[in-house]
Amino acid sequence: MSDNKKTEKNIEEDIDEDKKEELAEKILEKEENSYHSKTFLKIENEVKDSLKNQKTDDALRDITLWALFLGSSDVHYECYENEIIVRLRIDWILVDIFELSKIEYKYVLERLKYASHLKLNITNIPQDWKYEIKLEHKKIDVRVSTLPTKYWENIVSRILDASKAIIDFEELGFFWTSKRMIEKAIKKRNWMILVTGPTGSGKTTTLYTTVSKLNTRDKKIITLEDPIEYELPWIIQSEVNEKNWFTYEMWLKALLRQDPDIIMVGEIRDYETLNIATSASLTGHLVLSTLHTKSAAETLDRIINMWLPPYILASALDIIIAQRLIRKICSDCKHEKVKTPEELALVKAMMKDIWMWELLINSIKLYEWVGCEKCNHSWYKGRMWIYEIITFSNKLRDLIRSWATVEKIINEARKWDLITMKEDWILKAIKGHTTITEILRVI
């Protein structure tokens, strides 16, 4: 028997949660890729040439356009003792692009503040607002936030491209079972739909795309957001202004007097907002909102811990969509690899956990890369969603009303339509969309 066969057999015989973590760490250690590209040098040269000629408008425009080209969501200007680093968040990974001298950054800082209507003479307190860049076929909002630090003012510019806020419903990455459940939920006249996940998990995109699917002229849709990130056609959007003592709770009460059919609440933050939103779903409104939780089970736990009575929860909530964003494999430089014993053992253990043991393990393909300019030598290009979706049957509603534990509710849901994130990612990994390493990094 070969050494690999022996290692694989030993791992399989002694697999437990601690062992899974150990295997995951070994797999993650082997991925030491970093973003680098000739494009980064091109960006630096263009920006520095503009700053040298004191064309700060051109410099900011170049940074924004290149960020859009690279699929970046944010531009970070980070101040250290001797340099200022410009970084882009590409596919949710922060990447160093180039350095600025202090005099170059002074021009950038002043222009960003001026464009965003921030006060130039205030340097000791945070400020935030936004400015707009107009392109030939669309406009781009850039939301600017300043933060005084030990060495200077850090800036983060959030690039809000409305064309990417609403994508085709099919592109959200739902498998047919998940898609069927969601389409069934949004056809109802009332109930509540919750999209959950941590910051940066694509909740806003899922929410906006779902609302756009519902956007017909026979319905009145009103949103409550803080802040409004993207403008939606034919939808009434309102923005919470807590600086004037108008909270989500107060705003939502006023919104309900506007006779909406569908309500989108940007985020449920407290019991008062949750109580009004669930009450609205019980009085003939379809309510969509988000919650910062990691899974469907944790969502139930948090709602229960917010002291919403179980009979209201059971009667109001229809579906929970828990999600993450993961990077997709670069299709231009990937090729199939030989699976290591650690990878094989970990996949087998995970598939056994989610009742997919019958699948042929050896038929699953894993990939490695050589890196290319199209993915900036990162091995990944673009992102996709993985989901965990739970719909509430009459049996689950009865369990909630009887104060059943979250574990019991989830175990019952597993007998029906609950699709876990592990199931979703394994199916997408089998199809060659992502990697084991990426999933271990995210979940």
Short mmCIF file of C-alpha atoms in Angstrom, two decimals:
data_model
loop_
_atom_site.label_atom_id
_atom_site.label_comp_id
_atom_site.label_asym_id
_atom_site.label_seq_id
_atom_site.Cartn_x
_atom_site.Cartn_y
_atom_site.Cartn_z
CA MET A 1 0.00 0.00 0.00
CA SER A 2 1.37 3.44 -0.96
CA ASP A 3 2.08 6.13 1.66
CA ASN A 4 -0.82 8.21 0.32
CA LYS A 5 -3.23 5.27 0.67
CA LYS A 6 -2.06 4.66 4.24
CA THR A 7 -2.44 8.32 5.17
CA GLU A 8 -5.92 8.48 3.66
CA LYS A 9 -7.00 5.30 5.49
CA ASN A 10 -5.67 6.54 8.85
CA ILE A 11 -7.43 9.88 8.44
CA GLU A 12 -10.74 8.24 7.55
CA GLU A 13 -10.63 5.93 10.58
CA ASP A 14 -10.06 8.76 13.04
CA ILE A 15 -12.21 11.64 11.79
CA ASP A 16 -13.91 13.90 14.32
CA GLU A 17 -14.54 17.63 14.72
CA ASP A 18 -11.01 18.34 16.01
CA LYS A 19 -9.55 16.34 13.15
CA LYS A 20 -11.68 18.23 10.63
CA GLU A 21 -10.31 21.53 11.95
CA GLU A 22 -6.76 20.19 11.74
CA LEU A 23 -7.31 19.05 8.14
CA ALA A 24 -8.85 22.40 7.23
CA GLU A 25 -5.83 24.26 8.66
CA LYS A 26 -3.43 22.08 6.64
CA ILE A 27 -5.35 22.75 3.44
CA LEU A 28 -5.51 26.51 4.09
CA GLU A 29 -1.76 26.65 4.80
CA LYS A 30 -1.01 25.38 1.31
CA GLU A 31 -2.76 28.30 -0.40
CA GLU A 32 -0.35 31.20 -0.42
CA ASN A 33 -1.52 33.19 -3.41
CA SER A 34 -1.33 36.96 -3.70
CA TYR A 35 -2.84 39.48 -6.09
CA HIS A 36 -0.35 41.05 -8.47
CA SER A 37 -0.74 42.38 -11.99
CA LYS A 38 0.79 44.66 -14.60
CA THR A 39 -2.50 46.56 -14.37
CA PHE A 40 -1.60 47.78 -10.87
CA LEU A 41 1.54 49.51 -12.21
CA LYS A 42 -0.52 51.06 -15.01
CA ILE A 43 -3.02 52.46 -12.47
CA GLU A 44 -0.18 53.90 -10.37
CA ASN A 45 1.44 55.61 -13.36
CA GLU A 46 -1.82 57.15 -14.57
CA VAL A 47 -2.83 58.43 -11.13
CA LYS A 48 0.62 59.83 -10.28
CA ASP A 49 0.92 61.55 -13.66
CA SER A 50 -2.42 63.28 -13.04
CA LEU A 51 -1.37 64.33 -9.53
CA LYS A 52 1.99 65.59 -10.82
CA ASN A 53 0.11 67.88 -13.16
CA GLN A 54 -2.33 68.78 -10.33
CA LYS A 55 -5.26 67.19 -12.19
CA THR A 56 -6.87 65.75 -9.07
CA ASP A 57 -10.25 65.27 -10.75
CA ASP A 58 -8.60 63.04 -13.35
CA ALA A 59 -6.74 61.13 -10.65
CA LEU A 60 -9.92 60.36 -8.69
CA ARG A 61 -11.78 59.44 -11.85
CA ASP A 62 -8.96 57.07 -12.89
CA ILE A 63 -8.96 55.36 -9.49
CA THR A 64 -12.75 54.89 -9.60
CA LEU A 65 -12.82 53.61 -13.19
CA TRP A 66 -9.99 51.17 -12.59
CA ALA A 67 -11.68 49.98 -9.40
CA LEU A 68 -14.84 49.31 -11.42
CA PHE A 69 -12.79 47.50 -14.08
CA LEU A 70 -11.20 45.25 -11.44
CA GLY A 71 -14.56 44.53 -9.78
CA SER A 72 -13.68 46.42 -6.60
CA SER A 73 -16.31 47.59 -4.11
CA ASP A 74 -14.12 49.93 -2.02
CA VAL A 75 -11.01 52.07 -2.30
CA HIS A 76 -8.96 52.34 0.92
CA TYR A 77 -6.39 55.08 1.59
CA GLU A 78 -4.44 53.89 4.63
CA CYS A 79 -2.01 56.24 6.39
CA TYR A 80 1.16 54.95 8.04
CA GLU A 81 4.23 56.70 9.40
CA ASN A 82 6.18 56.91 6.15
CA GLU A 83 3.69 56.12 3.39
CA ILE A 84 0.06 56.03 2.34
CA ILE A 85 -1.13 52.77 0.76
CA VAL A 86 -3.95 52.70 -1.80
CA ARG A 87 -5.82 49.39 -1.56
CA LEU A 88 -8.79 47.97 -3.44
CA ARG A 89 -11.24 45.41 -2.08
CA ILE A 90 -11.43 42.94 -4.97
CA ASP A 91 -13.87 40.06 -4.51
CA TRP A 92 -13.93 41.11 -0.82
CA ILE A 93 -10.14 40.65 -0.44
CA LEU A 94 -8.07 43.78 0.30
CA VAL A 95 -5.26 44.17 -2.25
CA ASP A 96 -2.35 46.64 -2.10
CA ILE A 97 -2.23 48.56 -5.39
CA PHE A 98 0.36 51.34 -4.95
CA GLU A 99 1.83 53.89 -2.53
CA LEU A 100 1.32 57.64 -2.42
CA SER A 101 3.71 60.22 -1.01
CA LYS A 102 2.35 62.58 1.64
CA ILE A 103 2.15 65.49 -0.77
CA GLU A 104 0.32 63.33 -3.35
CA TYR A 105 -2.13 62.16 -0.70
CA LYS A 106 -2.72 65.76 0.40
CA TYR A 107 -4.08 66.52 -3.09
CA VAL A 108 -6.25 63.39 -3.07
CA LEU A 109 -7.57 64.03 0.44
CA GLU A 110 -8.52 67.64 -0.29
CA ARG A 111 -10.21 66.75 -3.57
CA LEU A 112 -12.19 63.88 -2.02
CA LYS A 113 -13.40 66.14 0.78
CA TYR A 114 -14.33 68.92 -1.60
CA ALA A 115 -16.18 66.58 -4.00
CA SER A 116 -18.08 65.00 -1.09
CA HIS A 117 -19.05 68.35 0.50
CA LEU A 118 -17.00 67.58 3.61
CA LYS A 119 -15.31 70.32 5.64
CA LEU A 120 -11.67 70.73 4.68
CA ASN A 121 -10.66 72.35 7.97
CA ILE A 122 -12.05 69.57 10.18
CA THR A 123 -9.45 66.86 10.66
CA ASN A 124 -10.08 65.62 14.19
CA ILE A 125 -13.55 64.03 13.85
CA PRO A 126 -14.94 61.50 11.33
CA GLN A 127 -17.00 62.77 8.40
CA ASP A 128 -18.96 61.04 5.67
CA TRP A 129 -21.00 61.89 2.60
CA LYS A 130 -20.88 61.10 -1.12
CA TYR A 131 -20.21 62.43 -4.59
CA GLU A 132 -21.19 61.35 -8.08
CA ILE A 133 -19.25 60.41 -11.18
CA LYS A 134 -21.11 60.48 -14.49
CA LEU A 135 -20.16 58.03 -17.21
CA GLU A 136 -21.60 57.87 -20.71
CA HIS A 137 -24.38 55.40 -19.89
CA LYS A 138 -24.71 55.56 -16.11
CA LYS A 139 -23.81 57.41 -12.93
CA ILE A 140 -21.67 56.06 -10.10
CA ASP A 141 -22.14 57.16 -6.49
CA VAL A 142 -19.02 57.17 -4.32
CA ARG A 143 -19.67 57.24 -0.57
CA VAL A 144 -16.70 58.75 1.29
CA SER A 145 -15.84 58.15 4.95
CA THR A 146 -12.94 59.82 6.80
CA LEU A 147 -11.33 58.63 10.03
CA PRO A 148 -8.67 60.60 11.94
CA THR A 149 -5.75 58.33 12.88
CA LYS A 150 -2.36 58.67 14.52
CA TYR A 151 -0.62 59.72 11.30
CA TRP A 152 -3.38 61.41 9.24
CA GLU A 153 -6.94 60.94 8.00
CA ASN A 154 -7.77 57.51 6.57
CA ILE A 155 -10.37 57.45 3.80
CA VAL A 156 -12.57 54.65 2.50
CA SER A 157 -14.55 55.29 -0.69
CA ARG A 158 -17.43 52.89 -1.25
CA ILE A 159 -18.26 52.57 -4.96
CA LEU A 160 -21.99 52.13 -5.53
CA ASP A 161 -22.69 50.94 -9.04
CA ALA A 162 -26.47 50.67 -9.41
CA SER A 163 -26.11 48.42 -12.46
CA LYS A 164 -24.64 45.73 -10.17
CA ALA A 165 -27.23 46.14 -7.39
CA ILE A 166 -29.94 44.42 -9.38
CA ILE A 167 -28.92 41.37 -11.36
CA ASP A 168 -30.94 38.76 -13.16
CA PHE A 169 -32.80 36.58 -10.66
CA GLU A 170 -31.21 33.50 -12.23
CA GLU A 171 -27.70 34.85 -11.57
CA LEU A 172 -28.15 34.80 -7.79
CA GLY A 173 -27.07 31.16 -7.92
CA PHE A 174 -30.13 29.40 -6.50
CA PHE A 175 -30.44 25.74 -7.37
CA TRP A 176 -33.86 24.78 -8.72
CA THR A 177 -35.19 23.66 -5.31
CA SER A 178 -34.15 26.95 -3.66
CA LYS A 179 -35.44 28.99 -6.58
CA ARG A 180 -38.81 27.22 -6.38
CA MET A 181 -39.13 28.02 -2.65
CA ILE A 182 -38.29 31.71 -3.12
CA GLU A 183 -40.56 32.18 -6.12
CA LYS A 184 -43.39 30.63 -4.11
CA ALA A 185 -42.70 32.99 -1.18
CA ILE A 186 -42.65 36.22 -3.21
CA LYS A 187 -45.98 35.40 -4.88
CA LYS A 188 -47.76 35.65 -1.52
CA ARG A 189 -49.62 38.81 -0.54
CA ASN A 190 -48.25 38.91 3.00
CA TRP A 191 -45.71 37.16 5.29
CA MET A 192 -42.10 38.13 5.99
CA ILE A 193 -38.98 37.20 4.02
CA LEU A 194 -35.65 37.55 5.85
CA VAL A 195 -32.25 37.67 4.11
CA THR A 196 -29.46 37.06 6.63
CA GLY A 197 -25.69 36.94 6.72
CA PRO A 198 -22.66 38.86 8.00
CA THR A 199 -21.43 42.16 6.54
CA GLY A 200 -20.30 41.73 2.95
CA SER A 201 -22.40 38.64 2.23
CA GLY A 202 -24.42 40.27 -0.56
CA LYS A 203 -27.68 40.72 1.36
CA THR A 204 -28.45 44.06 -0.33
CA THR A 205 -28.07 42.58 -3.82
CA THR A 206 -30.36 39.65 -2.98
CA LEU A 207 -32.90 42.02 -1.43
CA TYR A 208 -32.85 44.54 -4.31
CA THR A 209 -33.03 41.80 -6.93
CA THR A 210 -36.02 40.22 -5.19
CA VAL A 211 -37.80 43.57 -4.89
CA SER A 212 -37.16 44.29 -8.58
CA LYS A 213 -38.80 40.95 -9.37
CA LEU A 214 -41.91 42.17 -7.52
CA ASN A 215 -41.85 45.63 -9.10
CA THR A 216 -45.00 45.93 -11.22
CA ARG A 217 -47.23 48.97 -11.66
CA ASP A 218 -50.16 47.37 -9.84
CA LYS A 219 -48.19 47.29 -6.55
CA LYS A 220 -46.97 50.06 -4.28
CA ILE A 221 -43.50 49.28 -2.94
CA ILE A 222 -41.89 51.46 -0.26
CA THR A 223 -38.40 50.96 1.16
CA LEU A 224 -36.89 52.11 4.44
CA GLU A 225 -33.10 52.29 4.26
CA ASP A 226 -30.11 53.71 6.11
CA PRO A 227 -28.72 54.94 3.82
CA ILE A 228 -30.26 54.53 0.36
CA GLU A 229 -27.48 52.80 -1.54
CA TYR A 230 -29.03 52.48 -4.99
CA GLU A 231 -31.96 54.18 -6.70
CA LEU A 232 -34.67 51.76 -7.84
CA PRO A 233 -37.05 52.77 -10.65
CA TRP A 234 -40.77 53.06 -9.83
CA ILE A 235 -40.15 52.32 -6.15
CA ILE A 236 -40.65 54.83 -3.33
CA GLN A 237 -37.46 54.92 -1.27
CA SER A 238 -37.19 56.62 2.13
CA GLU A 239 -34.07 57.15 4.19
CA VAL A 240 -33.90 57.03 7.97
CA ASN A 241 -32.42 60.17 9.49
CA GLU A 242 -31.60 59.34 13.11
CA LYS A 243 -29.69 62.61 13.44
CA ASN A 244 -33.11 64.28 13.62
CA TRP A 245 -34.33 61.73 16.18
CA PHE A 246 -36.35 59.74 13.63
CA THR A 247 -35.60 56.10 14.32
CA TYR A 248 -36.39 53.03 12.23
CA GLU A 249 -39.37 52.42 14.50
CA MET A 250 -40.87 55.90 14.03
CA TRP A 251 -40.19 55.92 10.30
CA LEU A 252 -41.75 52.50 9.80
CA LYS A 253 -44.94 53.61 11.58
CA ALA A 254 -45.21 56.59 9.20
CA LEU A 255 -44.47 54.36 6.20
CA LEU A 256 -47.41 52.06 7.02
CA ARG A 257 -49.81 55.02 6.70
CA GLN A 258 -48.79 55.31 3.02
CA ASP A 259 -50.83 52.22 2.07
CA PRO A 260 -47.99 50.05 0.69
CA ASP A 261 -48.42 46.55 -0.70
CA ILE A 262 -44.77 45.58 -0.23
CA ILE A 263 -42.34 46.96 2.35
CA MET A 264 -38.55 46.59 2.28
CA VAL A 265 -36.82 47.39 5.57
CA GLY A 266 -33.07 47.71 5.04
CA GLU A 267 -32.17 46.10 8.37
CA ILE A 268 -33.95 44.92 11.51
CA ARG A 269 -31.86 46.20 14.41
CA ASP A 270 -34.05 45.99 17.50
CA TYR A 271 -37.23 44.55 18.98
CA GLU A 272 -39.35 47.62 18.16
CA THR A 273 -38.55 47.46 14.44
CA LEU A 274 -39.00 43.68 14.42
CA ASN A 275 -42.36 43.96 16.17
CA ILE A 276 -43.73 46.57 13.73
CA ALA A 277 -42.38 44.69 10.68
CA THR A 278 -43.94 41.39 11.79
CA SER A 279 -47.21 43.17 12.62
CA ALA A 280 -47.21 44.63 9.10
CA SER A 281 -46.80 41.16 7.62
CA LEU A 282 -49.84 40.01 9.61
CA THR A 283 -52.01 42.84 8.28
CA GLY A 284 -51.73 42.16 4.57
CA HIS A 285 -48.23 43.36 3.65
CA LEU A 286 -45.33 41.43 2.15
CA VAL A 287 -42.29 42.48 4.20
CA LEU A 288 -38.68 41.94 3.13
CA SER A 289 -35.74 42.70 5.40
CA THR A 290 -32.25 41.70 6.50
CA LEU A 291 -30.70 40.56 9.77
CA HIS A 292 -27.03 40.19 10.69
CA THR A 293 -26.76 36.50 11.55
CA LYS A 294 -24.62 33.60 10.30
CA SER A 295 -27.19 30.88 9.62
CA ALA A 296 -30.89 30.02 9.57
CA ALA A 297 -30.60 28.50 13.05
CA GLU A 298 -28.88 31.59 14.44
CA THR A 299 -31.59 33.78 12.89
CA LEU A 300 -34.29 31.91 14.79
CA ASP A 301 -32.20 32.12 17.94
CA ARG A 302 -31.73 35.87 17.64
CA ILE A 303 -35.41 36.57 16.92
CA ILE A 304 -36.46 34.50 19.92
CA ASN A 305 -33.86 36.28 22.07
CA MET A 306 -35.31 39.64 20.94
CA TRP A 307 -38.44 38.58 22.84
CA LEU A 308 -40.78 38.36 19.90
CA PRO A 309 -43.64 36.10 21.09
CA PRO A 310 -43.43 32.67 19.39
CA TYR A 311 -47.04 32.83 18.20
CA ILE A 312 -46.27 36.04 16.28
CA LEU A 313 -43.02 34.64 14.87
CA ALA A 314 -44.83 31.49 13.69
CA SER A 315 -47.61 33.50 12.06
CA ALA A 316 -45.39 36.14 10.43
CA LEU A 317 -42.16 34.56 9.15
CA ASP A 318 -42.34 32.60 5.88
CA ILE A 319 -38.77 32.04 4.70
CA ILE A 320 -35.18 32.66 5.87
CA ILE A 321 -32.43 33.00 3.27
CA ALA A 322 -29.02 32.78 4.97
CA GLN A 323 -26.13 33.46 2.60
CA ARG A 324 -22.43 34.05 1.99
CA LEU A 325 -20.42 35.38 -0.93
CA ILE A 326 -17.52 33.25 -2.12
CA ARG A 327 -14.94 33.73 -4.86
CA LYS A 328 -15.32 31.83 -8.11
CA ILE A 329 -12.47 29.88 -9.69
CA CYS A 330 -10.78 31.69 -12.56
CA SER A 331 -11.92 29.75 -15.63
CA ASP A 332 -8.94 30.94 -17.69
CA CYS A 333 -6.13 29.37 -15.66
CA LYS A 334 -7.67 26.48 -13.70
CA HIS A 335 -6.94 22.82 -14.32
CA GLU A 336 -7.79 19.63 -12.50
CA LYS A 337 -5.45 18.52 -9.73
CA VAL A 338 -4.73 15.30 -7.87
CA LYS A 339 -6.61 15.32 -4.55
CA THR A 340 -4.42 15.13 -1.44
CA PRO A 341 -5.34 12.65 1.34
CA GLU A 342 -6.31 15.58 3.59
CA GLU A 343 -8.62 17.06 0.96
CA LEU A 344 -10.20 13.69 0.19
CA ALA A 345 -10.78 12.86 3.86
CA LEU A 346 -12.26 16.28 4.61
CA VAL A 347 -14.66 16.12 1.65
CA LYS A 348 -15.77 12.62 2.68
CA ALA A 349 -16.40 13.73 6.26
CA MET A 350 -18.39 16.79 5.20
CA MET A 351 -20.48 14.85 2.70
CA LYS A 352 -21.23 12.28 5.38
CA ASP A 353 -22.34 15.09 7.72
CA ILE A 354 -24.90 16.32 5.20
CA TRP A 355 -26.20 12.91 4.12
CA MET A 356 -24.51 12.92 0.72
CA TRP A 357 -22.29 9.91 1.45
CA GLU A 358 -23.70 8.01 -1.52
CA LEU A 359 -22.03 10.33 -4.03
CA LEU A 360 -18.88 8.94 -5.60
CA ILE A 361 -16.06 10.80 -3.86
CA ASN A 362 -13.54 10.03 -6.59
CA SER A 363 -15.76 11.70 -9.19
CA ILE A 364 -15.41 15.07 -7.46
CA LYS A 365 -12.89 17.29 -9.20
CA LEU A 366 -10.58 19.70 -7.41
CA TYR A 367 -8.54 22.36 -9.14
CA GLU A 368 -5.25 24.21 -9.01
CA TRP A 369 -4.05 27.23 -10.93
CA VAL A 370 -1.07 28.78 -12.62
CA GLY A 371 -2.39 32.34 -12.28
CA CYS A 372 -3.05 34.79 -15.09
CA GLU A 373 -3.55 38.51 -15.74
CA LYS A 374 -7.32 38.09 -16.01
CA CYS A 375 -7.55 37.07 -12.32
CA ASN A 376 -4.57 39.23 -11.22
CA HIS A 377 -2.75 35.99 -10.38
CA SER A 378 -5.16 35.42 -7.47
CA TRP A 379 -6.67 32.18 -8.92
CA TYR A 380 -10.16 33.65 -8.46
CA LYS A 381 -12.31 35.94 -10.58
CA GLY A 382 -15.76 37.17 -9.57
CA ARG A 383 -18.00 36.02 -6.75
CA MET A 384 -21.06 33.85 -6.31
CA TRP A 385 -23.56 33.13 -3.57
CA ILE A 386 -24.06 30.07 -1.40
CA TYR A 387 -27.30 29.71 0.51
CA GLU A 388 -29.09 28.06 3.39
CA ILE A 389 -32.85 28.33 2.98
CA ILE A 390 -35.59 27.34 5.39
CA THR A 391 -39.31 27.60 4.63
CA PHE A 392 -41.87 27.29 7.40
CA SER A 393 -44.34 24.43 7.10
CA ASN A 394 -47.35 24.01 9.40
CA LYS A 395 -45.35 21.46 11.41
CA LEU A 396 -42.52 23.98 11.98
CA ARG A 397 -45.00 26.69 12.95
CA ASP A 398 -46.56 24.36 15.54
CA LEU A 399 -43.09 23.66 16.96
CA ILE A 400 -42.35 27.38 17.25
CA ARG A 401 -45.68 28.07 18.96
CA SER A 402 -44.93 25.32 21.48
CA TRP A 403 -41.58 26.92 22.39
CA ALA A 404 -39.53 24.12 20.83
CA THR A 405 -35.76 24.56 20.84
CA VAL A 406 -34.02 25.89 17.75
CA GLU A 407 -32.21 22.56 17.41
CA LYS A 408 -35.51 20.69 17.29
CA ILE A 409 -36.93 23.14 14.73
CA ILE A 410 -33.89 22.77 12.48
CA ASN A 411 -33.89 18.97 12.79
CA GLU A 412 -37.53 18.94 11.67
CA ALA A 413 -36.73 21.31 8.78
CA ARG A 414 -33.97 18.91 7.66
CA LYS A 415 -36.69 16.33 6.99
CA TRP A 416 -38.30 18.67 4.47
CA ASP A 417 -36.84 21.44 2.33
CA LEU A 418 -33.95 22.88 4.37
CA ILE A 419 -30.87 23.24 2.19
CA THR A 420 -27.76 23.89 4.27
CA MET A 421 -24.78 25.96 3.17
CA LYS A 422 -22.61 22.86 3.24
CA GLU A 423 -24.93 21.14 0.79
CA ASP A 424 -25.02 24.21 -1.44
CA TRP A 425 -21.25 24.69 -1.53
CA ILE A 426 -20.50 21.01 -2.12
CA LEU A 427 -22.86 20.97 -5.09
CA LYS A 428 -21.24 24.14 -6.46
CA ALA A 429 -17.74 22.77 -5.83
CA ILE A 430 -18.68 19.57 -7.66
CA LYS A 431 -19.75 21.73 -10.61
CA GLY A 432 -16.33 23.41 -10.57
CA HIS A 433 -17.52 26.87 -9.51
CA THR A 434 -15.40 27.20 -6.35
CA THR A 435 -12.82 25.41 -4.18
CA ILE A 436 -12.56 23.69 -0.82
CA THR A 437 -10.04 26.31 0.30
CA GLU A 438 -12.42 29.18 -0.45
CA ILE A 439 -15.26 27.55 1.46
CA LEU A 440 -13.02 26.88 4.48
CA ARG A 441 -12.00 30.56 4.41
CA VAL A 442 -15.60 31.84 4.34
CA ILE A 443 -17.68 29.47 6.49
#
